[in-house]
PDB file of C-alpha atoms in Angstrom:
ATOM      1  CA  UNK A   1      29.538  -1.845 -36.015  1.00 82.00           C
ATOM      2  CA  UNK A   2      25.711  -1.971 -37.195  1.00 87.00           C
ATOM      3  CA  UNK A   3      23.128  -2.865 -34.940  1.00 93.00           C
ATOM      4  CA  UNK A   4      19.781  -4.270 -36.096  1.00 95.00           C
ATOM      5  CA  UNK A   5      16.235  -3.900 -34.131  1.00 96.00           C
ATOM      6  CA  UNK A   6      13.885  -5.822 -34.805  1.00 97.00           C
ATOM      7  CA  UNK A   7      10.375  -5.090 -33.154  1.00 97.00           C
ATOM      8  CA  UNK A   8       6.620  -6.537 -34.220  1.00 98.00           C
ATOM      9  CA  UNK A   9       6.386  -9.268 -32.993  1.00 97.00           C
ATOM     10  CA  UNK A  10       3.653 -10.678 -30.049  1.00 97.00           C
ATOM     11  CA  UNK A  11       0.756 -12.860 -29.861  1.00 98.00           C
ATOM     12  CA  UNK A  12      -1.343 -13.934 -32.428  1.00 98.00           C
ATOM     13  CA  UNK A  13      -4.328 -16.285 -33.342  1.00 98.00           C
ATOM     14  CA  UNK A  14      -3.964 -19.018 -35.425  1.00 98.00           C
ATOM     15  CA  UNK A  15      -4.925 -17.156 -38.853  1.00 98.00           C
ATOM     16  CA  UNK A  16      -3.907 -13.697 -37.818  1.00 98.00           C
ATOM     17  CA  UNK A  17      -1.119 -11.744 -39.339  1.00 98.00           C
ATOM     18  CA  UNK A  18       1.920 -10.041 -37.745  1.00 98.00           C
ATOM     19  CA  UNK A  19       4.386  -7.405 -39.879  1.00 98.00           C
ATOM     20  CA  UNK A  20       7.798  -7.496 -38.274  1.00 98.00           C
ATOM     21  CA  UNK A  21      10.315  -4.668 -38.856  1.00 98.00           C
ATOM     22  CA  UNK A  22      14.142  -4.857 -39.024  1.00 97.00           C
ATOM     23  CA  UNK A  23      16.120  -0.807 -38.646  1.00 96.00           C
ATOM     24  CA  UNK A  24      19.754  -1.126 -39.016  1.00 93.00           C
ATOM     25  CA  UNK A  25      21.739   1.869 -37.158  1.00 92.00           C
ATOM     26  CA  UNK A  26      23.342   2.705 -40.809  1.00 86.00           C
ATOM     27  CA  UNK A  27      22.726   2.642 -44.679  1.00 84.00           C
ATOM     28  CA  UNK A  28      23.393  -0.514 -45.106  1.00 78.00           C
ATOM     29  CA  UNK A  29      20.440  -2.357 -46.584  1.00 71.00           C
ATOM     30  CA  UNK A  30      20.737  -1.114 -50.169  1.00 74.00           C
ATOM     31  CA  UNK A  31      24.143  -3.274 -49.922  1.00 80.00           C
ATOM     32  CA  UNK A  32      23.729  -6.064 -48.213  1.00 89.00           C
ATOM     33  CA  UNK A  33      21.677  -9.420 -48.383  1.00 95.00           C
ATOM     34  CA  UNK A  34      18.920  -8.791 -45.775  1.00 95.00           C
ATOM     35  CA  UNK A  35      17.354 -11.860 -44.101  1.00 97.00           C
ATOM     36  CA  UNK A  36      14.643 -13.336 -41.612  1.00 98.00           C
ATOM     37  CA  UNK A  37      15.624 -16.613 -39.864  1.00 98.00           C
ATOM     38  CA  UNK A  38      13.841 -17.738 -36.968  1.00 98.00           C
ATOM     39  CA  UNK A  39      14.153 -20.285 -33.759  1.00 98.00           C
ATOM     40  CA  UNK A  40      12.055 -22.351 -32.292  1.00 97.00           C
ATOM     41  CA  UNK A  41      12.611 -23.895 -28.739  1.00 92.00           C
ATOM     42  CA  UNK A  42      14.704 -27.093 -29.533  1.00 94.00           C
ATOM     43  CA  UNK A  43      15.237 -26.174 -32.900  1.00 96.00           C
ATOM     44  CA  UNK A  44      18.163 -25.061 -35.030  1.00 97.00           C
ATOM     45  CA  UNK A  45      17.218 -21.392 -36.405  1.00 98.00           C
ATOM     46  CA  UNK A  46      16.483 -21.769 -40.036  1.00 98.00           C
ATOM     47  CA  UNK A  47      16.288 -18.962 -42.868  1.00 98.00           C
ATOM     48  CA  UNK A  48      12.438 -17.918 -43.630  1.00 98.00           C
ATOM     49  CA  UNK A  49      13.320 -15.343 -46.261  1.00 98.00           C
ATOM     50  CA  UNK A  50      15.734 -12.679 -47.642  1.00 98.00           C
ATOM     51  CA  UNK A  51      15.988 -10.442 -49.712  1.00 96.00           C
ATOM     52  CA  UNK A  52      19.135  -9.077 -51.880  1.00 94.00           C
ATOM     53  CA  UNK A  53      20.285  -5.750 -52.859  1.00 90.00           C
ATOM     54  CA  UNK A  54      18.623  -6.309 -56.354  1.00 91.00           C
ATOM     55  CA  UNK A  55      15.250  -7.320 -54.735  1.00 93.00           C
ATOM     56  CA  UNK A  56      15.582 -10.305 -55.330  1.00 96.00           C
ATOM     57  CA  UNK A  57      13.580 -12.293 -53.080  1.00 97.00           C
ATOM     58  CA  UNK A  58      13.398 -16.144 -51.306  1.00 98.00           C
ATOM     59  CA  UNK A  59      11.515 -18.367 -49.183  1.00 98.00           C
ATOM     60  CA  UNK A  60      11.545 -21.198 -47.091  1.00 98.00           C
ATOM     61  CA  UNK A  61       9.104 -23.862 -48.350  1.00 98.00           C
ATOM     62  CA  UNK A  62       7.195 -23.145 -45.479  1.00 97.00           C
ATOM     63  CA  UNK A  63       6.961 -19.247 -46.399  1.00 98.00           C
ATOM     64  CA  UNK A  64       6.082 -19.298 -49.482  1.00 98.00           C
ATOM     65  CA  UNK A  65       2.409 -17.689 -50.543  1.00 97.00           C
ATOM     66  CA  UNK A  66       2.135 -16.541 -46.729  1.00 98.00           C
ATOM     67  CA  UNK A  67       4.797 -14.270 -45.755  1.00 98.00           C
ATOM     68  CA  UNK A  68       6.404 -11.076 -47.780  1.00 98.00           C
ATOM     69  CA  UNK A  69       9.653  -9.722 -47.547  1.00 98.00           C
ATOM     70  CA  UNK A  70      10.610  -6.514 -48.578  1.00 96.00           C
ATOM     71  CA  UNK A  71      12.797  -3.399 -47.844  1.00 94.00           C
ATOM     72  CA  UNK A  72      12.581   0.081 -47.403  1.00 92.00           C
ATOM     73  CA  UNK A  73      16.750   1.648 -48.071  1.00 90.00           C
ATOM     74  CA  UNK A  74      15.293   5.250 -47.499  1.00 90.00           C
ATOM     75  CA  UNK A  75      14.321   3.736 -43.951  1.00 93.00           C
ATOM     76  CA  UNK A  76      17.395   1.526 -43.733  1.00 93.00           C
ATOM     77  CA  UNK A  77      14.405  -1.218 -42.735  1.00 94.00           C
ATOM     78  CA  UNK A  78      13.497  -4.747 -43.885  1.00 96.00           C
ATOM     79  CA  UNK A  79      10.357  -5.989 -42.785  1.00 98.00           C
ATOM     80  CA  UNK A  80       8.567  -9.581 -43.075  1.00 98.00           C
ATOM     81  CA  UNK A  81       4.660  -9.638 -43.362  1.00 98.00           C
ATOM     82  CA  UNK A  82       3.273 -12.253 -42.372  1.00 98.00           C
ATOM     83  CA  UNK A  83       0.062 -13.922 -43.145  1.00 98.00           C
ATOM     84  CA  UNK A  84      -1.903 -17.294 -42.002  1.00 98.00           C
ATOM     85  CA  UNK A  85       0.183 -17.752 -38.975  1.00 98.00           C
ATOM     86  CA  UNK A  86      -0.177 -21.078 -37.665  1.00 97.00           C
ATOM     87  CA  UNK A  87       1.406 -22.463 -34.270  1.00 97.00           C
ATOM     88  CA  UNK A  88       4.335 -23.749 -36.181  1.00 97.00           C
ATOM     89  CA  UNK A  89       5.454 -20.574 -36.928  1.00 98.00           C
ATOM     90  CA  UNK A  90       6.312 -19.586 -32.930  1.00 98.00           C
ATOM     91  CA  UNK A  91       9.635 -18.647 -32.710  1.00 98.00           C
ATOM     92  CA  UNK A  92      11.975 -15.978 -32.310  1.00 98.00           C
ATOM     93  CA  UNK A  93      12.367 -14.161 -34.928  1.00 98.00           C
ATOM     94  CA  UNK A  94      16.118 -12.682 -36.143  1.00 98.00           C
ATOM     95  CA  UNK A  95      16.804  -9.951 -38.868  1.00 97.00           C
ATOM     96  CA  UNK A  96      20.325 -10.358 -40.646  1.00 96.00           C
ATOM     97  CA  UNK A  97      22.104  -7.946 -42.839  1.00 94.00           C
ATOM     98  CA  UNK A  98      25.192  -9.952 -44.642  1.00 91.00           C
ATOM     99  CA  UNK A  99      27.426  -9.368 -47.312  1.00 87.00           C
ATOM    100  CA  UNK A 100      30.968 -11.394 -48.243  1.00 86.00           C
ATOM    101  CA  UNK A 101      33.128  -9.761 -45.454  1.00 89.00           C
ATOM    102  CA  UNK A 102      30.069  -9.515 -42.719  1.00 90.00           C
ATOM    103  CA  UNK A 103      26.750 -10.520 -41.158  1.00 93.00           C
ATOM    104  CA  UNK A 104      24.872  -8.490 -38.416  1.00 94.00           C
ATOM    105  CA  UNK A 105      22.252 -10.300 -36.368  1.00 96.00           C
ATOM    106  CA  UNK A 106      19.160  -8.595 -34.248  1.00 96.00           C
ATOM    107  CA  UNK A 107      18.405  -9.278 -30.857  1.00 97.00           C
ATOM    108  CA  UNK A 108      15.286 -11.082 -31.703  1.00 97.00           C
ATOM    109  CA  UNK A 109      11.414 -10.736 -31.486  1.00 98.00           C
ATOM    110  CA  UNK A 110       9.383 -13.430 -30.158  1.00 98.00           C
ATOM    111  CA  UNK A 111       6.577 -14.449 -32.202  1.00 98.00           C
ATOM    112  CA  UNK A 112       3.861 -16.636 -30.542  1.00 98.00           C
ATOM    113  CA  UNK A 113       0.891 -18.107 -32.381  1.00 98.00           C
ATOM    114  CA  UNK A 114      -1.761 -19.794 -30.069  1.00 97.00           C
ATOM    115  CA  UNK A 115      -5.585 -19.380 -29.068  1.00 95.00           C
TER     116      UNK A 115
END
């Protein structure tokens, strides 16, 4: 079993940035397809970005040109920075490791963008 914690996450100004971080409990982010979804209330959770064992990288529409993912396998972390948050972008946000077999999901880490 792998667990994922995610932490980073809070209030923010419209404008401001947050960097969330992802730890899985073993090595295995140089392996798997590492990912960001998030959920807001009433809404289905949706992918925001991942990012594959061959850093290869993609984004949601809405991502794109304001949030970065990228990983650290020495750290076994993943993190998502991100930048021009808006109040659209409150939700929780979940870090996934997957590969063919498996996926591991975080607990979550409320994000909440408002003056």
């Amino acid at each position: 079993q792998v667990q994922l914690v995610e932490s980073g996450g809070g209030l923010v100004q419209p404008g401001g940035s947050l960097r969330l971080s992802c730890v899985a409990s073993r090595n295995i982010v140089s392996a798997y397809v590492m990912s960001w979804y998030r959920q807001a209330p009433g809404k289905q959770r949706e992918l925001v970005a991942s990012i594959t064992s061959a850093f290869v990288r993609n984004y949601a529409d809405s991502a794109k040109g304001r949030f970065t993912i990228s990983r650290d396998n020495a750290k076994n972390a993943v993190y998502l920075q991100m930048n021009s948050l808006n109040p659209e972008d409150t939700a929780v946000y979940y870090c996934k490791s997957s590969n063919l077999y498996t996926a591991y999901w975080g607990q979550g880490t409320q994000v909440t963008v408002s003056s």
